[in-house]
mmCIF file of N, CA and C in Angstrom:
data_model
loop_
_atom_site.group_PDB
_atom_site.id
_atom_site.type_symbol
_atom_site.label_atom_id
_atom_site.label_comp_id
_atom_site.label_asym_id
_atom_site.label_seq_id
_atom_site.Cartn_x
_atom_site.Cartn_y
_atom_site.Cartn_z
ATOM 1 N N MET A 1 153.727 80.461 111.811
ATOM 2 C CA MET A 1 154.950 80.247 111.080
ATOM 3 C C MET A 1 155.486 81.560 110.554
ATOM 4 N N VAL A 2 154.855 82.142 109.561
ATOM 5 C CA VAL A 2 155.299 83.392 108.991
ATOM 6 C C VAL A 2 154.152 84.373 109.108
ATOM 7 N N GLN A 3 154.408 85.588 109.564
ATOM 8 C CA GLN A 3 153.353 86.572 109.743
ATOM 9 C C GLN A 3 152.734 86.919 108.403
ATOM 10 N N ALA A 4 151.461 87.299 108.419
ATOM 11 C CA ALA A 4 150.740 87.604 107.185
ATOM 12 C C ALA A 4 151.033 89.027 106.722
ATOM 13 N N THR A 5 152.234 89.293 106.378
ATOM 14 C CA THR A 5 152.631 90.577 105.805
ATOM 15 C C THR A 5 153.283 90.301 104.471
ATOM 16 N N PRO A 6 153.261 91.265 103.564
ATOM 17 C CA PRO A 6 153.972 91.027 102.303
ATOM 18 C C PRO A 6 155.424 90.710 102.607
ATOM 19 N N PHE A 7 155.928 89.741 101.956
ATOM 20 C CA PHE A 7 157.268 89.237 102.217
ATOM 21 C C PHE A 7 158.263 89.922 101.299
ATOM 22 N N LEU A 8 159.245 90.590 101.854
ATOM 23 C CA LEU A 8 160.253 91.271 101.044
ATOM 24 C C LEU A 8 161.596 90.660 101.353
ATOM 25 N N LEU A 9 162.172 90.047 100.352
ATOM 26 C CA LEU A 9 163.498 89.467 100.502
ATOM 27 C C LEU A 9 164.494 90.465 99.930
ATOM 28 N N VAL A 10 165.522 90.778 100.690
ATOM 29 C CA VAL A 10 166.483 91.779 100.261
ATOM 30 C C VAL A 10 167.851 91.135 100.094
ATOM 31 N N LEU A 11 168.467 91.387 98.995
ATOM 32 C CA LEU A 11 169.773 90.814 98.698
ATOM 33 C C LEU A 11 170.805 91.313 99.687
ATOM 34 N N SER A 12 171.561 90.385 100.258
ATOM 35 C CA SER A 12 172.578 90.766 101.228
ATOM 36 C C SER A 12 173.946 90.939 100.596
ATOM 37 N N LEU A 13 174.043 90.575 99.342
ATOM 38 C CA LEU A 13 175.326 90.714 98.670
ATOM 39 C C LEU A 13 175.392 92.076 97.994
ATOM 40 N N ALA A 14 176.524 92.747 98.053
ATOM 41 C CA ALA A 14 176.679 94.045 97.399
ATOM 42 C C ALA A 14 176.862 93.832 95.903
ATOM 43 N N LEU A 15 176.282 94.719 95.139
ATOM 44 C CA LEU A 15 176.451 94.678 93.690
ATOM 45 C C LEU A 15 177.574 95.621 93.302
ATOM 46 N N VAL A 16 178.342 95.221 92.316
ATOM 47 C CA VAL A 16 179.402 96.074 91.815
ATOM 48 C C VAL A 16 178.755 97.093 90.884
ATOM 49 N N ALA A 17 179.037 98.377 91.112
ATOM 50 C CA ALA A 17 178.456 99.429 90.283
ATOM 51 C C ALA A 17 179.029 99.351 88.875
ATOM 52 N N PRO A 18 178.183 99.514 87.859
ATOM 53 C CA PRO A 18 178.706 99.469 86.491
ATOM 54 C C PRO A 18 179.608 100.668 86.223
ATOM 55 N N GLY A 19 180.619 100.463 85.380
ATOM 56 C CA GLY A 19 181.547 101.545 85.053
ATOM 57 C C GLY A 19 180.871 102.615 84.219
ATOM 58 N N LEU A 20 181.374 103.838 84.284
ATOM 59 C CA LEU A 20 180.830 104.929 83.498
ATOM 60 C C LEU A 20 181.200 104.739 82.044
ATOM 61 N N SER A 21 180.257 105.080 81.181
ATOM 62 C CA SER A 21 180.479 104.891 79.758
ATOM 63 C C SER A 21 179.654 105.909 78.988
ATOM 64 N N ALA A 22 180.095 106.260 77.797
ATOM 65 C CA ALA A 22 179.333 107.174 76.958
ATOM 66 C C ALA A 22 178.104 106.476 76.396
ATOM 67 N N ARG A 23 178.172 105.139 76.256
ATOM 68 C CA ARG A 23 177.032 104.381 75.761
ATOM 69 C C ARG A 23 176.070 104.094 76.901
ATOM 70 N N LYS A 24 174.796 104.011 76.558
ATOM 71 C CA LYS A 24 173.792 103.654 77.558
ATOM 72 C C LYS A 24 173.909 102.156 77.858
ATOM 73 N N SER A 25 174.050 101.805 79.139
ATOM 74 C CA SER A 25 174.185 100.404 79.540
ATOM 75 C C SER A 25 172.828 99.732 79.555
ATOM 76 N N PRO A 26 172.767 98.423 79.222
ATOM 77 C CA PRO A 26 171.501 97.701 79.335
ATOM 78 C C PRO A 26 171.129 97.567 80.814
ATOM 79 N N PRO A 27 169.834 97.380 81.108
ATOM 80 C CA PRO A 27 169.426 97.230 82.510
ATOM 81 C C PRO A 27 170.110 96.034 83.160
ATOM 82 N N LEU A 28 170.334 96.133 84.454
ATOM 83 C CA LEU A 28 170.924 95.014 85.183
ATOM 84 C C LEU A 28 169.961 93.840 85.191
ATOM 85 N N GLN A 29 170.510 92.658 85.132
ATOM 86 C CA GLN A 29 169.712 91.443 85.193
ATOM 87 C C GLN A 29 169.639 90.981 86.634
ATOM 88 N N CYS A 30 168.466 90.603 87.071
ATOM 89 C CA CYS A 30 168.317 90.027 88.401
ATOM 90 C C CYS A 30 168.825 88.593 88.387
ATOM 91 N N MET A 31 169.640 88.261 89.357
ATOM 92 C CA MET A 31 170.162 86.911 89.495
ATOM 93 C C MET A 31 169.697 86.372 90.845
ATOM 94 N N LEU A 32 169.067 85.214 90.850
ATOM 95 C CA LEU A 32 168.598 84.630 92.106
ATOM 96 C C LEU A 32 169.728 84.011 92.912
ATOM 97 N N ILE A 33 170.850 83.767 92.278
ATOM 98 C CA ILE A 33 171.966 83.123 92.964
ATOM 99 C C ILE A 33 172.501 84.054 94.045
ATOM 100 N N GLY A 34 172.677 83.495 95.244
ATOM 101 C CA GLY A 34 173.219 84.258 96.356
ATOM 102 C C GLY A 34 172.464 83.995 97.638
ATOM 103 N N ARG A 35 172.755 84.793 98.634
ATOM 104 C CA ARG A 35 172.077 84.693 99.938
ATOM 105 C C ARG A 35 171.155 85.889 100.067
ATOM 106 N N TRP A 36 169.882 85.614 100.303
ATOM 107 C CA TRP A 36 168.851 86.642 100.406
ATOM 108 C C TRP A 36 168.337 86.685 101.832
ATOM 109 N N ILE A 37 168.123 87.882 102.355
ATOM 110 C CA ILE A 37 167.618 88.063 103.724
ATOM 111 C C ILE A 37 166.380 88.947 103.654
ATOM 112 N N ASN A 38 165.285 88.512 104.319
ATOM 113 C CA ASN A 38 164.075 89.336 104.283
ATOM 114 C C ASN A 38 164.075 90.343 105.424
ATOM 115 N N ASP A 39 163.030 91.167 105.464
ATOM 116 C CA ASP A 39 162.957 92.233 106.459
ATOM 117 C C ASP A 39 162.791 91.725 107.886
ATOM 118 N N LEU A 40 162.496 90.440 108.079
ATOM 119 C CA LEU A 40 162.365 89.860 109.416
ATOM 120 C C LEU A 40 163.606 89.075 109.836
ATOM 121 N N GLY A 41 164.566 88.891 108.924
ATOM 122 C CA GLY A 41 165.806 88.191 109.244
ATOM 123 C C GLY A 41 165.884 86.758 108.765
ATOM 124 N N SER A 42 164.799 86.227 108.180
ATOM 125 C CA SER A 42 164.870 84.891 107.583
ATOM 126 C C SER A 42 165.751 84.977 106.343
ATOM 127 N N ASN A 43 166.371 83.853 105.969
ATOM 128 C CA ASN A 43 167.251 83.911 104.803
ATOM 129 C C ASN A 43 167.168 82.646 103.966
ATOM 130 N N MET A 44 167.458 82.818 102.680
ATOM 131 C CA MET A 44 167.537 81.679 101.778
ATOM 132 C C MET A 44 168.823 81.805 100.981
ATOM 133 N N THR A 45 169.318 80.656 100.584
ATOM 134 C CA THR A 45 170.536 80.600 99.794
ATOM 135 C C THR A 45 170.257 79.782 98.539
ATOM 136 N N ILE A 46 170.634 80.347 97.393
ATOM 137 C CA ILE A 46 170.531 79.653 96.113
ATOM 138 C C ILE A 46 171.923 79.648 95.518
ATOM 139 N N MET A 47 172.472 78.456 95.285
ATOM 140 C CA MET A 47 173.839 78.331 94.787
ATOM 141 C C MET A 47 173.920 78.302 93.267
ATOM 142 N N ALA A 48 172.888 77.784 92.588
ATOM 143 C CA ALA A 48 172.938 77.682 91.127
ATOM 144 C C ALA A 48 171.525 77.581 90.583
ATOM 145 N N VAL A 49 171.343 78.097 89.371
ATOM 146 C CA VAL A 49 170.105 77.948 88.614
ATOM 147 C C VAL A 49 170.500 77.254 87.322
ATOM 148 N N ASN A 50 169.874 76.097 87.021
ATOM 149 C CA ASN A 50 170.280 75.363 85.818
ATOM 150 C C ASN A 50 169.702 76.009 84.562
ATOM 151 N N GLY A 51 170.026 75.459 83.412
ATOM 152 C CA GLY A 51 169.610 76.009 82.131
ATOM 153 C C GLY A 51 168.108 76.057 81.926
ATOM 154 N N LYS A 52 167.375 75.216 82.634
ATOM 155 C CA LYS A 52 165.915 75.215 82.551
ATOM 156 C C LYS A 52 165.298 76.208 83.525
ATOM 157 N N GLY A 53 166.124 76.803 84.395
ATOM 158 C CA GLY A 53 165.620 77.742 85.396
ATOM 159 C C GLY A 53 165.335 77.112 86.743
ATOM 160 N N ASP A 54 165.621 75.823 86.911
ATOM 161 C CA ASP A 54 165.354 75.126 88.177
ATOM 162 C C ASP A 54 166.456 75.382 89.189
ATOM 163 N N PHE A 55 166.074 75.439 90.467
ATOM 164 C CA PHE A 55 167.059 75.621 91.529
ATOM 165 C C PHE A 55 166.599 74.937 92.808
ATOM 166 N N THR A 56 167.551 74.597 93.648
ATOM 167 C CA THR A 56 167.289 74.048 94.979
ATOM 168 C C THR A 56 168.316 74.661 95.912
ATOM 169 N N ARG A 57 168.041 74.608 97.163
ATOM 170 C CA ARG A 57 169.008 74.978 98.198
ATOM 171 C C ARG A 57 168.316 75.019 99.543
ATOM 172 N N SER A 58 168.495 76.082 100.311
ATOM 173 C CA SER A 58 168.020 76.067 101.690
ATOM 174 C C SER A 58 167.341 77.368 102.090
ATOM 175 N N TYR A 59 166.468 77.237 103.087
ATOM 176 C CA TYR A 59 165.764 78.381 103.654
ATOM 177 C C TYR A 59 165.807 78.229 105.176
ATOM 178 N N HIS A 60 166.109 79.317 105.856
ATOM 179 C CA HIS A 60 166.147 79.326 107.318
ATOM 180 C C HIS A 60 165.236 80.435 107.812
ATOM 181 N N THR A 61 164.148 80.053 108.468
ATOM 182 C CA THR A 61 163.208 81.052 108.965
ATOM 183 C C THR A 61 163.540 81.443 110.397
ATOM 184 N N VAL A 62 163.249 82.677 110.736
ATOM 185 C CA VAL A 62 163.374 83.113 112.127
ATOM 186 C C VAL A 62 161.989 83.391 112.708
ATOM 187 N N VAL A 63 160.952 83.227 111.884
ATOM 188 C CA VAL A 63 159.573 83.473 112.303
ATOM 189 C C VAL A 63 158.836 82.154 112.275
ATOM 190 N N MET A 64 158.229 81.776 113.401
ATOM 191 C CA MET A 64 157.507 80.513 113.429
ATOM 192 C C MET A 64 156.482 80.495 114.548
ATOM 193 N N ALA A 65 155.491 79.625 114.393
ATOM 194 C CA ALA A 65 154.462 79.450 115.405
ATOM 195 C C ALA A 65 154.505 78.008 115.880
ATOM 196 N N SER A 66 155.681 77.543 116.215
ATOM 197 C CA SER A 66 155.872 76.163 116.644
ATOM 198 C C SER A 66 156.853 76.154 117.810
ATOM 199 N N THR A 67 156.692 75.189 118.672
ATOM 200 C CA THR A 67 157.646 75.043 119.780
ATOM 201 C C THR A 67 158.826 74.164 119.369
ATOM 202 N N ASN A 68 158.769 73.597 118.168
ATOM 203 C CA ASN A 68 159.866 72.762 117.668
ATOM 204 C C ASN A 68 161.094 73.614 117.377
ATOM 205 N N LYS A 69 162.248 72.983 117.433
ATOM 206 C CA LYS A 69 163.496 73.665 117.100
ATOM 207 C C LYS A 69 163.538 73.929 115.596
ATOM 208 N N VAL A 70 163.828 75.168 115.224
ATOM 209 C CA VAL A 70 163.904 75.535 113.811
ATOM 210 C C VAL A 70 165.068 74.804 113.152
ATOM 211 N N GLN A 71 164.826 74.277 111.969
ATOM 212 C CA GLN A 71 165.865 73.621 111.182
ATOM 213 C C GLN A 71 165.891 74.254 109.795
ATOM 214 N N VAL A 72 167.061 74.341 109.226
ATOM 215 C CA VAL A 72 167.178 74.804 107.853
ATOM 216 C C VAL A 72 166.412 73.820 106.978
ATOM 217 N N SER A 73 165.590 74.341 106.069
ATOM 218 C CA SER A 73 164.727 73.496 105.258
ATOM 219 C C SER A 73 165.061 73.627 103.778
ATOM 220 N N LEU A 74 164.780 72.555 103.048
ATOM 221 C CA LEU A 74 165.042 72.511 101.618
ATOM 222 C C LEU A 74 164.018 73.360 100.873
ATOM 223 N N LEU A 75 164.502 74.117 99.898
ATOM 224 C CA LEU A 75 163.589 74.790 98.984
ATOM 225 C C LEU A 75 163.856 74.285 97.579
ATOM 226 N N GLN A 76 162.798 74.212 96.784
ATOM 227 C CA GLN A 76 162.890 73.805 95.388
ATOM 228 C C GLN A 76 162.099 74.810 94.579
ATOM 229 N N GLY A 77 162.682 75.285 93.479
ATOM 230 C CA GLY A 77 161.980 76.294 92.718
ATOM 231 C C GLY A 77 162.337 76.331 91.269
ATOM 232 N N SER A 78 161.702 77.285 90.602
ATOM 233 C CA SER A 78 161.923 77.470 89.186
ATOM 234 C C SER A 78 161.825 78.950 88.858
ATOM 235 N N GLN A 79 162.720 79.387 88.004
ATOM 236 C CA GLN A 79 162.748 80.760 87.532
ATOM 237 C C GLN A 79 162.299 80.737 86.077
ATOM 238 N N HIS A 80 161.491 81.690 85.679
ATOM 239 C CA HIS A 80 161.061 81.742 84.287
ATOM 240 C C HIS A 80 162.262 82.088 83.418
ATOM 241 N N PRO A 81 162.616 81.217 82.483
ATOM 242 C CA PRO A 81 163.773 81.520 81.639
ATOM 243 C C PRO A 81 163.452 82.678 80.692
ATOM 244 N N THR A 82 164.285 83.701 80.735
ATOM 245 C CA THR A 82 164.058 84.895 79.921
ATOM 246 C C THR A 82 165.374 85.360 79.332
ATOM 247 N N ASN A 83 165.343 86.437 78.600
ATOM 248 C CA ASN A 83 166.560 86.952 77.996
ATOM 249 C C ASN A 83 167.414 87.707 79.012
ATOM 250 N N GLN A 84 168.559 88.188 78.596
ATOM 251 C CA GLN A 84 169.533 88.821 79.489
ATOM 252 C C GLN A 84 169.052 90.128 80.114
ATOM 253 N N LYS A 85 168.057 90.794 79.546
ATOM 254 C CA LYS A 85 167.634 92.101 80.033
ATOM 255 C C LYS A 85 166.464 92.022 81.007
ATOM 256 N N SER A 86 166.012 90.843 81.346
ATOM 257 C CA SER A 86 164.781 90.694 82.118
ATOM 258 C C SER A 86 164.985 90.695 83.621
ATOM 259 N N GLN A 87 163.894 90.983 84.288
ATOM 260 C CA GLN A 87 163.807 90.858 85.740
ATOM 261 C C GLN A 87 162.877 89.665 85.984
ATOM 262 N N HIS A 88 163.456 88.542 86.354
ATOM 263 C CA HIS A 88 162.815 87.232 86.345
ATOM 264 C C HIS A 88 161.615 87.095 87.277
ATOM 265 N N THR A 89 160.619 86.324 86.825
ATOM 266 C CA THR A 89 159.577 85.812 87.700
ATOM 267 C C THR A 89 160.018 84.426 88.149
ATOM 268 N N PHE A 90 159.574 84.013 89.316
ATOM 269 C CA PHE A 90 160.027 82.745 89.890
ATOM 270 C C PHE A 90 159.005 82.242 90.893
ATOM 271 N N GLY A 91 159.188 81.009 91.333
ATOM 272 C CA GLY A 91 158.399 80.427 92.402
ATOM 273 C C GLY A 91 159.213 79.358 93.091
ATOM 274 N N PHE A 92 158.945 79.134 94.367
ATOM 275 C CA PHE A 92 159.616 78.040 95.066
ATOM 276 C C PHE A 92 158.750 77.534 96.209
ATOM 277 N N THR A 93 159.021 76.299 96.598
ATOM 278 C CA THR A 93 158.290 75.616 97.666
ATOM 279 C C THR A 93 159.266 75.252 98.768
ATOM 280 N N ILE A 94 158.816 75.413 100.016
ATOM 281 C CA ILE A 94 159.623 74.995 101.167
ATOM 282 C C ILE A 94 158.829 73.959 101.948
ATOM 283 N N ASN A 95 159.417 72.786 102.127
ATOM 284 C CA ASN A 95 158.849 71.730 102.952
ATOM 285 C C ASN A 95 159.563 71.828 104.292
ATOM 286 N N TRP A 96 158.894 72.432 105.267
ATOM 287 C CA TRP A 96 159.537 72.709 106.562
ATOM 288 C C TRP A 96 159.893 71.418 107.281
ATOM 289 N N ARG A 97 161.161 71.268 107.651
ATOM 290 C CA ARG A 97 161.664 70.055 108.299
ATOM 291 C C ARG A 97 161.210 69.922 109.738
ATOM 292 N N PHE A 98 160.778 71.001 110.354
ATOM 293 C CA PHE A 98 160.461 70.985 111.780
ATOM 294 C C PHE A 98 158.965 71.110 112.061
ATOM 295 N N SER A 99 158.130 71.140 111.023
ATOM 296 C CA SER A 99 156.684 71.213 111.243
ATOM 297 C C SER A 99 155.961 70.529 110.089
ATOM 298 N N ASP A 100 154.685 70.253 110.283
ATOM 299 C CA ASP A 100 153.865 69.617 109.248
ATOM 300 C C ASP A 100 153.236 70.682 108.369
ATOM 301 N N SER A 101 154.069 71.466 107.696
ATOM 302 C CA SER A 101 153.549 72.523 106.839
ATOM 303 C C SER A 101 154.448 72.722 105.629
ATOM 304 N N VAL A 102 153.863 73.330 104.617
ATOM 305 C CA VAL A 102 154.555 73.647 103.376
ATOM 306 C C VAL A 102 154.209 75.082 103.021
ATOM 307 N N THR A 103 155.175 75.814 102.500
ATOM 308 C CA THR A 103 154.934 77.179 102.042
ATOM 309 C C THR A 103 155.354 77.283 100.587
ATOM 310 N N VAL A 104 154.535 77.979 99.805
ATOM 311 C CA VAL A 104 154.888 78.264 98.417
ATOM 312 C C VAL A 104 155.023 79.780 98.267
ATOM 313 N N PHE A 105 156.025 80.180 97.513
ATOM 314 C CA PHE A 105 156.283 81.590 97.230
ATOM 315 C C PHE A 105 156.248 81.790 95.726
ATOM 316 N N THR A 106 155.789 82.932 95.284
ATOM 317 C CA THR A 106 155.889 83.321 93.888
ATOM 318 C C THR A 106 156.194 84.809 93.846
ATOM 319 N N GLY A 107 156.975 85.221 92.866
ATOM 320 C CA GLY A 107 157.322 86.625 92.816
ATOM 321 C C GLY A 107 158.171 86.989 91.627
ATOM 322 N N GLN A 108 158.810 88.142 91.760
ATOM 323 C CA GLN A 108 159.652 88.657 90.699
ATOM 324 C C GLN A 108 160.859 89.345 91.304
ATOM 325 N N CYS A 109 161.966 89.258 90.602
ATOM 326 C CA CYS A 109 163.189 89.947 90.979
ATOM 327 C C CYS A 109 163.212 91.293 90.253
ATOM 328 N N PHE A 110 163.508 92.367 91.005
ATOM 329 C CA PHE A 110 163.598 93.716 90.448
ATOM 330 C C PHE A 110 164.960 94.309 90.759
ATOM 331 N N VAL A 111 165.395 95.219 89.930
ATOM 332 C CA VAL A 111 166.550 96.054 90.235
ATOM 333 C C VAL A 111 165.981 97.418 90.576
ATOM 334 N N ASP A 112 166.223 97.898 91.816
ATOM 335 C CA ASP A 112 165.653 99.179 92.232
ATOM 336 C C ASP A 112 166.462 100.359 91.684
ATOM 337 N N GLU A 113 166.036 101.571 92.047
ATOM 338 C CA GLU A 113 166.675 102.790 91.556
ATOM 339 C C GLU A 113 168.135 102.907 91.962
ATOM 340 N N GLU A 114 168.507 102.254 93.054
ATOM 341 C CA GLU A 114 169.885 102.298 93.549
ATOM 342 C C GLU A 114 170.737 101.160 92.987
ATOM 343 N N GLY A 115 170.158 100.328 92.122
ATOM 344 C CA GLY A 115 170.900 99.218 91.523
ATOM 345 C C GLY A 115 170.894 97.950 92.348
ATOM 346 N N LYS A 116 170.140 97.913 93.462
ATOM 347 C CA LYS A 116 170.071 96.714 94.292
ATOM 348 C C LYS A 116 169.004 95.773 93.765
ATOM 349 N N GLU A 117 169.298 94.480 93.820
ATOM 350 C CA GLU A 117 168.322 93.468 93.456
ATOM 351 C C GLU A 117 167.388 93.228 94.630
ATOM 352 N N VAL A 118 166.086 93.184 94.351
ATOM 353 C CA VAL A 118 165.062 93.001 95.383
ATOM 354 C C VAL A 118 164.077 91.955 94.888
ATOM 355 N N LEU A 119 163.751 91.000 95.750
ATOM 356 C CA LEU A 119 162.728 90.006 95.434
ATOM 357 C C LEU A 119 161.425 90.433 96.092
ATOM 358 N N LYS A 120 160.389 90.593 95.306
ATOM 359 C CA LYS A 120 159.047 90.874 95.835
ATOM 360 C C LYS A 120 158.254 89.588 95.672
ATOM 361 N N THR A 121 157.677 89.095 96.763
ATOM 362 C CA THR A 121 156.979 87.817 96.721
ATOM 363 C C THR A 121 155.644 87.872 97.438
ATOM 364 N N MET A 122 154.812 86.922 97.105
ATOM 365 C CA MET A 122 153.603 86.591 97.852
ATOM 366 C C MET A 122 153.771 85.136 98.260
ATOM 367 N N TRP A 123 153.162 84.753 99.377
ATOM 368 C CA TRP A 123 153.341 83.379 99.831
ATOM 369 C C TRP A 123 152.046 82.831 100.391
ATOM 370 N N LEU A 124 151.993 81.507 100.446
ATOM 371 C CA LEU A 124 150.866 80.791 101.003
ATOM 372 C C LEU A 124 151.411 79.651 101.860
ATOM 373 N N LEU A 125 150.977 79.592 103.097
ATOM 374 C CA LEU A 125 151.400 78.555 104.040
ATOM 375 C C LEU A 125 150.220 77.633 104.299
ATOM 376 N N TRP A 126 150.463 76.328 104.236
ATOM 377 C CA TRP A 126 149.440 75.345 104.597
ATOM 378 C C TRP A 126 150.017 74.444 105.667
ATOM 379 N N SER A 127 149.310 74.352 106.795
ATOM 380 C CA SER A 127 149.709 73.467 107.894
ATOM 381 C C SER A 127 148.735 72.304 107.976
ATOM 382 N N ARG A 128 149.262 71.133 108.342
ATOM 383 C CA ARG A 128 148.423 69.942 108.450
ATOM 384 C C ARG A 128 147.366 70.133 109.533
ATOM 385 N N MET A 129 146.133 69.720 109.223
ATOM 386 C CA MET A 129 145.020 69.767 110.167
ATOM 387 C C MET A 129 144.532 68.340 110.413
ATOM 388 N N ASP A 130 143.955 68.096 111.580
ATOM 389 C CA ASP A 130 143.470 66.758 111.923
ATOM 390 C C ASP A 130 142.168 66.384 111.234
ATOM 391 N N SER A 131 141.391 67.391 110.794
ATOM 392 C CA SER A 131 140.136 67.071 110.112
ATOM 393 C C SER A 131 139.812 68.152 109.095
ATOM 394 N N ILE A 132 138.970 67.777 108.149
ATOM 395 C CA ILE A 132 138.585 68.726 107.099
ATOM 396 C C ILE A 132 137.788 69.890 107.677
ATOM 397 N N LYS A 133 137.139 69.671 108.824
ATOM 398 C CA LYS A 133 136.368 70.745 109.458
ATOM 399 C C LYS A 133 137.274 71.921 109.852
ATOM 400 N N ASN A 134 138.537 71.645 110.091
ATOM 401 C CA ASN A 134 139.471 72.689 110.513
ATOM 402 C C ASN A 134 140.371 73.198 109.386
ATOM 403 N N ASP A 135 140.061 72.848 108.135
ATOM 404 C CA ASP A 135 140.951 73.235 107.048
ATOM 405 C C ASP A 135 141.096 74.759 106.921
ATOM 406 N N TRP A 136 140.132 75.510 107.392
ATOM 407 C CA TRP A 136 140.227 76.976 107.335
ATOM 408 C C TRP A 136 141.406 77.491 108.154
ATOM 409 N N LYS A 137 141.857 76.725 109.142
ATOM 410 C CA LYS A 137 143.003 77.138 109.961
ATOM 411 C C LYS A 137 144.340 76.823 109.305
ATOM 412 N N ALA A 138 144.307 75.977 108.288
ATOM 413 C CA ALA A 138 145.538 75.494 107.666
ATOM 414 C C ALA A 138 146.316 76.641 107.047
#
């Protein structure tokens, strides 16, 4: 499904540079809302995060170990509610529509030196197995 490499999701939306000012500006806040593309070309879209930090939307992978046709899959997640100056921690689950597997991601949103928002994540994929003897392959 997804190769065992650290997963880096990169924001595809351009950020507007803050205006110059004599006052020191507060750090940029990471916002999960938008379309994110990782280094392999898979993408996720988050349209809104509610007041509790919950969000849903879609994930489209381009990496898979299945002969089934790839389908956009639902993701459900939660962002740790923090103040305006924070770089959020979050997690989300994807129930793949085209295979018997589920992936969970957890990570944090960062603003890099160039002002771009970057999601750094770790993930775990579990695929259905026919017997407990084969659970190591899951």
